[in-house]
Amino acid sequence: MPEIVELEERPYVALRGKVAMDGIAAFADRMREVIDWLAAKEIAPNDAPFFKYDVVDMDAGLVMEIGFPVDDLRSGEGEIVTGVLPAGRYATVSHHGHPDGLMAATRDLLAWGEEQGVEWDANGDHWTARLEIYRSDPREVPDMNDWDTDLQFKLKD
């Protein structure tokens, strides 16, 4: 069942790109670029990796970031960007299962928000913070059907 939580701001490092709906898996495969960049800068992630959906346009595609929260924020380079996930109230829900189920989980969270009368921190297709946080480490949980993923969508202040 979704709930509303208060979260502190979280600095992060990510790879940013424009992605077609059918290109999310290929973009996710580029997570290694973020890991290698962090390693080269000797920056350790302080939490699980995430996908951040900045623009969600089912026709024109997505603008998204894949990255990690960090303590030591530096300037990005090229497609590597840095930013801060803003503090505030977030609607959140956990999903257990294959990432293929996240589209339905997202639809359900959005429907729940509509039922609850929440106001998303979004301007049309542009979102302030719409996140999928991947809690399961594939090295420890190789079966994607056993993965745990949190959805966190920021609400207007």
Coordinates of N, CA, C and O in Angstrom, one line a residue:
M1 N 0.8 -1.2 0.0 CA 0.0 0.0 0.0 C 0.9 1.2 0.0 O 1.8 1.3 0.8
P2 N 0.7 2.2 -0.9 CA 1.5 3.4 -0.9 C 1.3 4.2 0.4 O 0.4 4.1 1.1
E3 N 2.4 5.0 0.6 CA 2.3 5.9 1.8 C 3.1 7.2 1.4 O 3.8 7.2 0.4
I4 N 2.9 8.2 2.2 CA 3.6 9.5 2.0 C 4.6 9.6 3.0 O 4.3 9.4 4.2
V5 N 5.9 9.8 2.6 CA 7.0 10.0 3.5 C 7.7 11.3 3.3 O 7.6 11.9 2.2
E6 N 8.4 11.7 4.3 CA 9.2 13.0 4.2 C 10.7 12.5 4.0 O 11.2 11.7 4.8
L7 N 11.3 13.0 3.0 CA 12.7 12.7 2.7 C 13.6 13.9 2.7 O 13.2 15.0 2.3
E8 N 14.8 13.7 3.1 CA 15.8 14.8 3.1 C 16.4 14.9 1.7 O 16.2 14.0 0.9
E9 N 17.0 16.0 1.4 CA 17.7 16.1 0.0 C 18.8 15.1 -0.1 O 19.4 14.7 0.9
R10 N 19.0 14.7 -1.3 CA 20.0 13.6 -1.6 C 20.8 14.0 -2.8 O 20.3 14.0 -3.9
P11 N 22.1 14.4 -2.6 CA 23.0 14.6 -3.8 C 23.2 13.3 -4.5 O 23.2 12.2 -4.0
Y12 N 23.4 13.4 -5.9 CA 23.6 12.2 -6.7 C 24.5 12.5 -7.9 O 24.7 13.6 -8.3
V13 N 25.0 11.4 -8.5 CA 25.7 11.4 -9.7 C 25.0 10.4 -10.6 O 24.6 9.3 -10.2
A14 N 24.8 10.8 -11.9 CA 24.0 10.0 -12.8 C 24.5 10.2 -14.3 O 25.1 11.2 -14.6
L15 N 24.0 9.3 -15.1 CA 24.1 9.4 -16.6 C 22.8 9.8 -17.1 O 21.8 9.3 -16.7
R16 N 22.8 10.9 -17.9 CA 21.5 11.5 -18.4 C 21.4 11.2 -19.8 O 22.4 11.3 -20.6
G17 N 20.2 10.9 -20.3 CA 20.0 10.7 -21.7 C 18.6 10.7 -22.1 O 17.7 10.7 -21.3
K18 N 18.4 10.9 -23.4 CA 17.0 10.8 -24.0 C 16.8 9.4 -24.5 O 17.7 8.8 -25.2
V19 N 15.7 8.8 -24.1 CA 15.6 7.3 -24.3 C 14.2 7.0 -24.8 O 13.2 7.6 -24.3
A20 N 14.1 6.2 -25.9 CA 12.8 5.8 -26.4 C 12.2 4.7 -25.4 O 13.0 4.1 -24.6
M21 N 10.9 4.6 -25.4 CA 10.3 3.7 -24.4 C 10.9 2.3 -24.5 O 11.0 1.6 -23.5
D22 N 11.2 1.8 -25.7 CA 11.7 0.5 -25.9 C 13.3 0.4 -25.7 O 13.9 -0.6 -25.9
G23 N 13.9 1.6 -25.3 CA 15.3 1.6 -25.1 C 15.7 1.7 -23.6 O 16.9 1.9 -23.4
I24 N 14.8 1.5 -22.7 CA 15.2 1.7 -21.3 C 16.2 0.6 -20.9 O 17.1 0.9 -20.2
A25 N 16.0 -0.6 -21.3 CA 16.9 -1.7 -20.9 C 18.3 -1.4 -21.4 O 19.3 -1.6 -20.7
A26 N 18.4 -0.9 -22.6 CA 19.8 -0.6 -23.2 C 20.4 0.5 -22.4 O 21.6 0.5 -22.2
F27 N 19.6 1.5 -22.1 CA 20.1 2.6 -21.3 C 20.6 2.2 -19.9 O 21.6 2.6 -19.4
A28 N 19.8 1.3 -19.3 CA 20.1 0.7 -18.0 C 21.5 0.0 -18.0 O 22.2 0.0 -17.1
D29 N 21.8 -0.6 -19.2 CA 23.0 -1.4 -19.3 C 24.2 -0.4 -19.2 O 25.3 -0.9 -19.0
R30 N 24.0 0.9 -19.4 CA 25.1 1.8 -19.3 C 25.4 2.3 -17.9 O 26.3 3.1 -17.6
M31 N 24.8 1.7 -16.9 CA 25.0 2.0 -15.5 C 26.5 1.8 -15.2 O 27.1 2.5 -14.3
R32 N 27.2 0.9 -15.9 CA 28.6 0.7 -15.7 C 29.4 2.0 -15.9 O 30.4 2.2 -15.2
E33 N 29.0 2.8 -16.8 CA 29.7 4.1 -17.0 C 29.7 5.0 -15.7 O 30.6 5.6 -15.4
V34 N 28.5 5.0 -15.0 CA 28.4 5.7 -13.8 C 29.3 5.1 -12.7 O 30.1 5.8 -12.0
I35 N 29.3 3.8 -12.6 CA 30.1 3.1 -11.6 C 31.6 3.4 -11.9 O 32.3 3.7 -11.0
D36 N 32.0 3.3 -13.1 CA 33.4 3.5 -13.5 C 33.8 5.0 -13.2 O 34.9 5.3 -12.7
W37 N 32.9 6.0 -13.5 CA 33.2 7.4 -13.2 C 33.4 7.6 -11.7 O 34.3 8.3 -11.3
L38 N 32.4 7.0 -10.9 CA 32.5 7.2 -9.5 C 33.8 6.6 -9.0 O 34.5 7.2 -8.1
A39 N 34.2 5.4 -9.5 CA 35.4 4.7 -9.0 C 36.7 5.6 -9.4 O 37.6 5.7 -8.5
A40 N 36.7 6.2 -10.6 CA 37.8 7.0 -11.0 C 37.9 8.2 -10.1 O 39.1 8.7 -9.9
K41 N 36.8 8.7 -9.6 CA 36.9 9.9 -8.7 C 36.9 9.5 -7.2 O 36.9 10.4 -6.4
E42 N 37.0 8.2 -7.0 CA 37.0 7.7 -5.6 C 35.8 8.2 -4.8 O 36.0 8.6 -3.6
I43 N 34.6 8.2 -5.4 CA 33.4 8.5 -4.7 C 32.6 7.3 -4.5 O 32.3 6.5 -5.5
A44 N 32.2 7.0 -3.3 CA 31.4 5.8 -3.0 C 29.9 6.2 -3.0 O 29.5 7.2 -2.3
P45 N 29.0 5.4 -3.6 CA 27.6 5.6 -3.5 C 27.2 5.4 -2.0 O 27.8 4.6 -1.3
N46 N 26.2 6.1 -1.6 CA 25.7 5.9 -0.2 C 24.4 5.2 -0.1 O 23.8 5.1 1.0
D47 N 23.8 4.8 -1.2 CA 22.5 4.1 -1.2 C 22.4 3.4 -2.6 O 23.3 3.4 -3.4
A48 N 21.3 2.8 -2.8 CA 21.0 1.9 -4.0 C 20.9 2.8 -5.2 O 20.5 4.0 -5.2
P49 N 21.2 2.2 -6.4 CA 21.0 2.9 -7.7 C 19.6 3.2 -8.0 O 18.7 2.5 -7.4
F50 N 19.4 4.2 -8.8 CA 18.0 4.6 -9.1 C 17.9 5.0 -10.6 O 18.9 5.3 -11.3
F51 N 16.7 5.0 -11.1 CA 16.3 5.6 -12.4 C 15.5 6.8 -12.0 O 14.6 6.7 -11.2
K52 N 15.8 7.9 -12.6 CA 15.1 9.2 -12.4 C 14.5 9.6 -13.7 O 15.2 9.8 -14.7
Y53 N 13.1 9.7 -13.7 CA 12.4 10.0 -14.9 C 12.1 11.5 -14.9 O 11.3 12.0 -14.2
D54 N 12.9 12.3 -15.7 CA 12.7 13.8 -15.7 C 11.6 14.2 -16.7 O 10.8 15.1 -16.4
V55 N 11.5 13.5 -17.8 CA 10.4 13.8 -18.8 C 9.8 12.4 -19.2 O 10.5 11.5 -19.6
V56 N 8.5 12.3 -19.0 CA 7.8 11.1 -19.4 C 6.8 11.5 -20.5 O 5.7 12.0 -20.2
D57 N 7.1 11.2 -21.7 CA 6.3 11.5 -22.8 C 6.2 10.2 -23.6 O 7.2 9.8 -24.3
M58 N 5.1 9.5 -23.6 CA 4.9 8.2 -24.2 C 5.2 8.2 -25.7 O 5.5 7.2 -26.3
D59 N 5.0 9.4 -26.3 CA 5.2 9.5 -27.8 C 6.6 9.9 -28.1 O 7.2 9.3 -28.9
A60 N 7.1 11.0 -27.5 CA 8.4 11.6 -27.8 C 9.5 10.9 -27.1 O 10.7 11.0 -27.5
G61 N 9.2 10.1 -26.1 CA 10.3 9.4 -25.4 C 10.5 10.0 -24.0 O 9.7 10.8 -23.5
L62 N 11.5 9.5 -23.4 CA 11.9 9.8 -22.0 C 13.1 10.6 -21.9 O 14.0 10.4 -22.8
V63 N 13.3 11.5 -20.9 CA 14.5 12.0 -20.5 C 14.7 11.5 -19.1 O 13.9 11.6 -18.3
M64 N 15.8 10.7 -19.0 CA 16.0 10.0 -17.7 C 17.5 10.0 -17.3 O 18.4 10.3 -18.1
E65 N 17.6 9.7 -16.0 CA 19.0 9.6 -15.4 C 19.0 8.3 -14.7 O 18.1 7.9 -14.1
I66 N 20.2 7.6 -14.7 CA 20.5 6.5 -13.9 C 21.7 6.8 -13.1 O 22.7 7.3 -13.6
G67 N 21.6 6.6 -11.8 CA 22.7 6.9 -11.0 C 22.6 6.5 -9.6 O 21.9 5.5 -9.2
F68 N 23.4 7.1 -8.7 CA 23.5 6.8 -7.3 C 23.6 8.0 -6.4 O 24.2 9.0 -6.8
P69 N 22.9 7.9 -5.3 CA 23.1 9.0 -4.3 C 24.6 8.9 -3.8 O 25.2 7.8 -3.6
V70 N 25.1 10.1 -3.5 CA 26.5 10.2 -3.0 C 26.6 11.2 -1.9 O 25.7 12.1 -1.7
D71 N 27.7 11.2 -1.1 CA 27.9 12.2 -0.1 C 28.8 13.4 -0.7 O 28.6 14.5 -0.4
D72 N 29.7 13.0 -1.6 CA 30.7 13.9 -2.1 C 30.3 14.3 -3.5 O 30.5 13.6 -4.5
L73 N 29.7 15.5 -3.7 CA 29.2 16.0 -4.9 C 30.2 16.8 -5.7 O 30.7 17.8 -5.1
R74 N 30.5 16.4 -6.9 CA 31.4 17.1 -7.7 C 30.8 17.5 -9.1 O 29.6 17.0 -9.3
S75 N 31.5 18.2 -9.9 CA 30.9 18.5 -11.2 C 30.9 17.2 -12.1 O 31.9 16.4 -12.1
G76 N 29.9 17.1 -13.0 CA 29.9 16.0 -13.9 C 30.7 16.3 -15.1 O 31.3 17.4 -15.2
E77 N 30.8 15.3 -16.0 CA 31.5 15.4 -17.3 C 30.8 14.7 -18.4 O 30.3 13.6 -18.2
G78 N 30.6 15.4 -19.5 CA 29.9 14.8 -20.6 C 28.5 14.4 -20.3 O 27.7 15.3 -19.8
E79 N 28.1 13.2 -20.4 CA 26.7 12.7 -20.1 C 26.6 12.5 -18.6 O 25.4 12.2 -18.1
I80 N 27.7 12.5 -17.9 CA 27.6 12.3 -16.4 C 27.2 13.6 -15.8 O 27.8 14.7 -16.0
V81 N 26.1 13.6 -15.0 CA 25.6 14.9 -14.4 C 25.6 14.7 -12.9 O 25.6 13.5 -12.4
T82 N 25.5 15.8 -12.2 CA 25.3 15.7 -10.7 C 24.1 16.6 -10.4 O 23.7 17.4 -11.2
G83 N 23.5 16.3 -9.3 CA 22.3 17.0 -8.9 C 21.9 16.7 -7.5 O 22.6 16.0 -6.8
V84 N 20.8 17.2 -7.1 CA 20.3 17.0 -5.8 C 18.8 16.6 -5.9 O 18.0 17.4 -6.4
L85 N 18.4 15.4 -5.4 CA 17.0 15.1 -5.2 C 16.5 15.9 -4.1 O 17.0 15.9 -3.0
P86 N 15.4 16.7 -4.4 CA 15.0 17.7 -3.4 C 14.3 17.0 -2.2 O 13.7 16.0 -2.3
A87 N 14.5 17.7 -1.0 CA 13.8 17.3 0.2 C 12.3 17.5 0.0 O 11.9 18.4 -0.8
G88 N 11.5 16.8 0.7 CA 10.1 17.0 0.6 C 9.3 15.8 0.8 O 9.8 14.7 1.2
R89 N 8.0 15.9 0.6 CA 7.1 14.7 0.7 C 7.1 13.9 -0.6 O 7.0 14.5 -1.7
Y90 N 7.1 12.6 -0.5 CA 7.1 11.7 -1.6 C 6.1 10.6 -1.4 O 5.9 10.1 -0.2
A91 N 5.3 10.3 -2.4 CA 4.5 9.1 -2.4 C 5.4 7.9 -2.7 O 6.1 8.0 -3.7
T92 N 5.3 6.9 -2.0 CA 6.2 5.8 -2.2 C 5.5 4.4 -2.0 O 4.5 4.3 -1.3
V93 N 6.0 3.5 -2.8 CA 5.4 2.1 -2.7 C 6.6 1.2 -3.1 O 7.4 1.5 -3.9
S94 N 6.6 0.0 -2.5 CA 7.6 -1.0 -2.9 C 7.0 -2.0 -3.8 O 5.8 -2.4 -3.7
H95 N 7.8 -2.5 -4.8 CA 7.4 -3.5 -5.7 C 8.4 -4.7 -5.6 O 9.6 -4.5 -5.6
H96 N 7.8 -5.9 -5.4 CA 8.6 -7.1 -5.4 C 8.4 -7.9 -6.6 O 7.2 -8.2 -6.9
G97 N 9.4 -8.1 -7.4 CA 9.2 -8.9 -8.6 C 10.1 -8.3 -9.8 O 10.9 -7.4 -9.6
H98 N 9.9 -8.9 -10.9 CA 10.6 -8.5 -12.1 C 10.4 -7.0 -12.4 O 9.2 -6.5 -12.3
P99 N 11.4 -6.3 -12.9 CA 11.2 -4.9 -13.3 C 10.1 -4.7 -14.4 O 9.6 -3.6 -14.5
D100 N 9.8 -5.7 -15.1 CA 8.7 -5.6 -16.1 C 7.4 -5.2 -15.4 O 6.5 -4.7 -16.1
G101 N 7.3 -5.5 -14.1 CA 6.0 -5.2 -13.4 C 6.0 -3.7 -12.9 O 5.0 -3.3 -12.4
L102 N 7.1 -3.0 -13.2 CA 7.1 -1.6 -12.7 C 6.2 -0.7 -13.4 O 5.7 0.3 -12.8
M103 N 5.9 -0.9 -14.6 CA 4.9 -0.1 -15.4 C 3.5 -0.2 -14.7 O 2.9 0.9 -14.5
A104 N 3.1 -1.4 -14.3 CA 1.8 -1.5 -13.6 C 1.9 -0.9 -12.2 O 0.9 -0.3 -11.8
A105 N 3.0 -1.1 -11.5 CA 3.2 -0.5 -10.2 C 3.1 1.0 -10.3 O 2.5 1.7 -9.4
T106 N 3.7 1.6 -11.3 CA 3.7 3.0 -11.5 C 2.2 3.5 -11.8 O 1.7 4.5 -11.2
R107 N 1.5 2.8 -12.7 CA 0.2 3.1 -13.0 C -0.7 3.1 -11.7 O -1.5 4.0 -11.5
D108 N -0.5 2.0 -10.9 CA -1.2 1.9 -9.6 C -0.9 3.0 -8.7 O -1.8 3.5 -8.0
L109 N 0.4 3.4 -8.6 CA 0.7 4.5 -7.7 C 0.1 5.9 -8.2 O -0.4 6.6 -7.3
L110 N 0.1 6.1 -9.5 CA -0.5 7.3 -10.0 C -2.0 7.3 -9.7 O -2.6 8.3 -9.4
A111 N -2.7 6.1 -9.9 CA -4.1 6.0 -9.7 C -4.4 6.3 -8.2 O -5.4 7.0 -7.8
W112 N -3.6 5.7 -7.3 CA -3.7 5.9 -5.9 C -3.6 7.4 -5.5 O -4.4 7.9 -4.8
G113 N -2.6 8.1 -6.1 CA -2.4 9.5 -5.9 C -3.7 10.3 -6.3 O -4.1 11.2 -5.6
E114 N -4.3 9.9 -7.5 CA -5.5 10.6 -7.9 C -6.6 10.4 -6.9 O -7.3 11.3 -6.6
E115 N -6.8 9.1 -6.4 CA -7.8 8.8 -5.5 C -7.6 9.6 -4.2 O -8.6 10.0 -3.5
Q116 N -6.4 9.8 -3.8 CA -6.0 10.5 -2.5 C -6.0 12.0 -2.7 O -6.0 12.7 -1.7
G117 N -6.1 12.5 -3.9 CA -6.1 13.9 -4.2 C -4.7 14.6 -4.0 O -4.6 15.8 -3.8
V118 N -3.7 13.8 -4.2 CA -2.3 14.4 -4.0 C -2.0 15.2 -5.3 O -2.5 14.9 -6.4
E119 N -1.1 16.1 -5.1 CA -0.6 16.9 -6.3 C 0.8 16.6 -6.5 O 1.7 16.9 -5.7
W120 N 1.1 16.0 -7.7 CA 2.5 15.6 -8.0 C 3.3 16.9 -8.3 O 2.8 17.8 -8.8
D121 N 4.6 16.8 -8.0 CA 5.5 17.9 -8.3 C 6.0 17.7 -9.7 O 7.1 17.2 -10.0
A122 N 5.1 18.1 -10.6 CA 5.3 17.9 -12.1 C 4.6 19.0 -12.8 O 3.7 19.6 -12.3
N123 N 5.2 19.3 -13.9 CA 4.6 20.3 -14.8 C 4.4 19.6 -16.2 O 5.3 19.5 -17.0
G124 N 3.2 19.1 -16.4 CA 2.9 18.3 -17.6 C 3.7 17.0 -17.5 O 3.6 16.2 -16.5
D125 N 4.5 16.8 -18.5 CA 5.4 15.6 -18.6 C 6.7 15.7 -17.9 O 7.5 14.8 -17.8
H126 N 7.0 16.9 -17.3 CA 8.3 17.2 -16.6 C 8.1 17.0 -15.1 O 7.3 17.7 -14.5
W127 N 8.9 16.1 -14.6 CA 8.8 15.7 -13.1 C 10.0 16.3 -12.4 O 11.1 16.2 -12.9
T128 N 9.8 16.7 -11.1 CA 10.9 17.1 -10.3 C 11.7 15.9 -9.8 O 12.9 15.9 -9.8
A129 N 11.0 14.9 -9.3 CA 11.7 13.7 -8.8 C 10.7 12.5 -8.9 O 9.8 12.4 -8.1
R130 N 10.9 11.7 -9.9 CA 10.1 10.5 -10.1 C 11.1 9.4 -10.2 O 11.8 9.2 -11.2
L131 N 11.2 8.6 -9.2 CA 12.3 7.6 -9.0 C 11.8 6.2 -8.9 O 10.8 5.8 -8.4
E132 N 12.7 5.3 -9.5 CA 12.7 3.9 -9.2 C 14.0 3.6 -8.5 O 15.1 3.8 -9.1
I133 N 14.0 3.0 -7.3 CA 15.2 2.8 -6.6 C 15.3 1.2 -6.5 O 14.5 0.6 -5.9
Y134 N 16.4 0.7 -7.0 CA 16.7 -0.7 -7.1 C 17.4 -1.2 -5.9 O 18.6 -1.0 -5.8
R135 N 16.6 -1.8 -5.0 CA 17.2 -2.2 -3.7 C 17.9 -3.5 -3.8 O 18.7 -3.8 -2.9
S136 N 17.7 -4.3 -4.8 CA 18.4 -5.6 -4.9 C 19.6 -5.5 -5.7 O 19.7 -5.0 -6.8
D137 N 20.7 -6.1 -5.2 CA 22.0 -6.1 -5.9 C 22.0 -7.4 -6.8 O 21.9 -8.5 -6.3
P138 N 22.1 -7.2 -8.1 CA 22.0 -8.4 -9.0 C 23.1 -9.4 -8.7 O 22.9 -10.6 -9.0
R139 N 24.2 -9.1 -8.1 CA 25.2 -10.0 -7.7 C 24.8 -10.9 -6.6 O 25.2 -12.1 -6.4
E140 N 23.9 -10.4 -5.7 CA 23.3 -11.2 -4.6 C 22.0 -11.8 -4.9 O 21.6 -12.8 -4.3
V141 N 21.2 -11.1 -5.8 CA 19.9 -11.6 -6.1 C 19.8 -11.7 -7.7 O 19.3 -10.8 -8.3
P142 N 20.4 -12.8 -8.2 CA 20.5 -12.8 -9.7 C 19.1 -13.0 -10.4 O 19.0 -12.7 -11.5
D143 N 18.1 -13.6 -9.7 CA 16.8 -13.8 -10.3 C 16.0 -12.5 -10.2 O 15.6 -12.1 -9.1
M144 N 15.8 -11.9 -11.3 CA 15.1 -10.6 -11.3 C 13.7 -10.7 -10.8 O 13.1 -9.7 -10.4
N145 N 13.1 -11.9 -10.8 CA 11.7 -12.1 -10.2 C 11.7 -11.9 -8.7 O 10.7 -11.7 -8.1
D146 N 12.9 -11.8 -8.1 CA 13.1 -11.7 -6.6 C 13.6 -10.3 -6.2 O 13.9 -10.0 -5.1
W147 N 13.6 -9.4 -7.2 CA 14.1 -8.0 -6.9 C 13.1 -7.2 -6.2 O 11.9 -7.4 -6.3
D148 N 13.6 -6.3 -5.3 CA 12.8 -5.3 -4.6 C 13.1 -3.9 -5.2 O 14.3 -3.5 -5.3
T149 N 12.1 -3.2 -5.5 CA 12.3 -1.8 -6.1 C 11.3 -0.9 -5.4 O 10.1 -1.2 -5.2
D150 N 11.7 0.3 -5.0 CA 10.9 1.3 -4.5 C 10.6 2.4 -5.5 O 11.5 2.8 -6.2
L151 N 9.3 2.8 -5.6 CA 8.9 3.9 -6.4 C 8.8 5.1 -5.4 O 8.2 5.0 -4.3
Q152 N 9.4 6.3 -5.8 CA 9.3 7.5 -5.0 C 9.0 8.6 -5.9 O 9.8 9.0 -6.8
F153 N 7.8 9.2 -5.8 CA 7.3 10.3 -6.6 C 7.1 11.5 -5.7 O 6.3 11.5 -4.8
K154 N 7.8 12.6 -6.0 CA 7.7 13.8 -5.2 C 6.4 14.5 -5.4 O 5.8 14.6 -6.5
L155 N 5.9 15.0 -4.2 CA 4.6 15.7 -4.2 C 4.9 17.2 -4.1 O 6.0 17.6 -3.6
K156 N 4.0 18.1 -4.6 CA 4.2 19.5 -4.5 C 4.3 19.9 -3.0 O 3.6 19.3 -2.2
D157 N 5.1 20.9 -2.7 CA 5.2 21.4 -1.4 C 4.0 22.2 -1.0 O 3.3 22.7 -1.8

